[in-house]
Phi, psi and omega in degrees: 000146175259085189292338183279350185267161180279017177203169177233157174208153177221163170262142182215158179250136175216127178055037177080007180241147178279133177234158165251126183251118179262143179233117186204177177243141180276187183297338180266007179080008178282138176286132181229157179226141183222127179261129175234125181282143178270344182083004182257151178284168179309311178268099180219167179289149177303320184296314182296324178292320183295321181294317180296309179304312181303318181293318182293319179297319181295315178297322179296318176297321178296318178301318183288331180291324183284337181214141180287337181262119185288145177287124183263309185276093186274346184090358177286146180294336186273001178298141181228105188256010177292140173280162178294340184288339185225016179287127181294147183294324178297320178295319181296311184295325173298319179292314178302313180298323179293318185294322188268353186308313181297339191255357182232157182294152181303316183294323175297313179300317175306311178301313178299320182296315181298320180288322182289328175300313180291325179291320181291319176302318178298312185297316182299325178284316190260326184228067190294336182262001187288141179238173183308313184283349179259000179292129174233178178295338188300307179300324182293314180295322180293324176294314178299317178297325175297316180292327177292320181294335177281354178104005180294137184286160182302323180294324176286325176297324177297320178297320177298313179303311181299319182291316175295326177298315183297324179298310185285335172293328179286328177295323179291317183296323178276002179063027180279333170226155182279326183224148182285130183290345183258012180304324186275355184269158180255133183296129180299139182280129177264129185292150180294129183283117175269113186289136175262140182209167173259143173274185185303309182301316182291325177295315179298322176296321177298319181297324180293317183289340177266003180297129182082352180283155182291342181265008189299309179300318184294321175297312179300315177302316182297320184286318187281326185251342182068028180286154173287158182304315181294326181290322178297312183291341177275355177295136179237158180296332176288352178272353184248122182249100184286345176278313183276348175066054178226157174228130187247135176260106189239343183209169176222164182237121177237154177257136181208188177247142177282186184291342178269000185084008182266146179295140185207148177267135185238132176265123179233140179265346179274112185267177187299313173221175175295325183286344178294324178284110184209161177242131185238157178293143179281110180290129182312317181299316181292320177305315181297318178294322180296314181298320179293316179303317181293323178297311182294328181293320180296322180296312179296321181298320178290321182290322184282334182058229183293336184279348182282128182288138181240011181301324182242045178297134179095353176272148181286314189270064178249154178276182182298346180259006178088000182275139178288133177293135184269156181302321183291327176295318177301310181298314188290310186290321179300317178296316185293319182291316179292329179288320182297322183263014173058040178268164180298130185282132173203166180282160175299323180295342177287349170294333176293321178288327179296320177299312184297317183298321178294320174300316180292320182295345180243033168066024171289132181292149180305319181296322178294323181293323175306308182294323177295315182277347179076031176289145184295323184224157177296326181299324179297315179297314181300315180298324185282320194239003185298329182288349178268351182283067191289320185298322180297320184292318178302313181298323180294314181303316181295320181297310184290329177293322180291318184285316182264352181101156178113001176270105183302332184278351181267129182278147173302154187300314182294324179292323181294319180302311179302320183296317185289330179292318184286334184229076187296334182269355184282143180293144176291127180282140186264347175084005183252126180279169176300157178301142179305113185290352175293340180289348178266013181305317174256093182278180192282138168292117195319309187280348182281000000 
């Protein structure tokens, strides 16, 4: 935004094209909006977009200089001449989603769309005549309460709150409303997430039931590396260096709909955070499975001939026909297999927690686990797994008992001196017992 100018503008994408959207007031003080096409596709270079925007802004300024009344009707199909006083919320949310699309991840945009669809459905039933300028915190609070009554967890309610808040924050920024309608609301408290996970025995049982299944390699990678589902599906053979023994997380695969409304898999190189892009050591067990998978892929490709799909050529997680396994397939098949074998029910994503719990149980520092899992901050890792860090608690208990007294295994000072005098060659006892073996209930996964 250019706050020093008598108008504001942003770049936005509509129908695969880049636009410059001007927000200004006419001579009567009415708020107006004008969409101007740059003529560039959604995917273009920053330099080309910058040059096009600069040219359009210059022309817009020249028009304003020639006349005090800004030209509103440019003839573009994307023009929105509604004032903030009577703009329908459906139009506003659509405009907001279009504006933020270039700057958010596809999965984030999907989440926002679903939330806004549910919010609008509720408003249409309970507050059918409400417009942007009449929006207050009351309908929003009522909607969140309604979702809570439906059984939605606090963490999900907070996601709803943040999405709706972001939309109206954009409205304030664009001066469509003077005050944020949610200023008087309190952020819903999200309950602490207690991670569900498998221990070593349960993971070994899981590996057994997935033997020969198309998800076998995916399940092993999830358990050994704690990768997210989208990260595993985004692995390509060029991400694996068999000479240097490394595996790199560089892209992800997400499911969405194309312009025709048909489901489609999208490969993205923009990951969740900078820390998500990481290179990890290639574990020998996974290396063996990958080499076998590559060998079988070559066999299936030769066997399939022209019928073998090459759309996702070079990706690791393809089926015998060359088609990339979808995120929805991973979720569905994983659930079906563990249900069939009467195993403890958990989500595929909980294999990530299983990996973390095994690392913690074997004294791997929390900071190292953060880097292994690719969390953006140390706090995320600590908040999720600090309650599992039992060994550290045992060490703390032993230390405080030794310092303040109460350690039954520690001899009194005078008795220890006598012992030292009678056995000069015996090693001095430190008074600390071995680590509590109960901390090994979830022992280390051999290869991690």
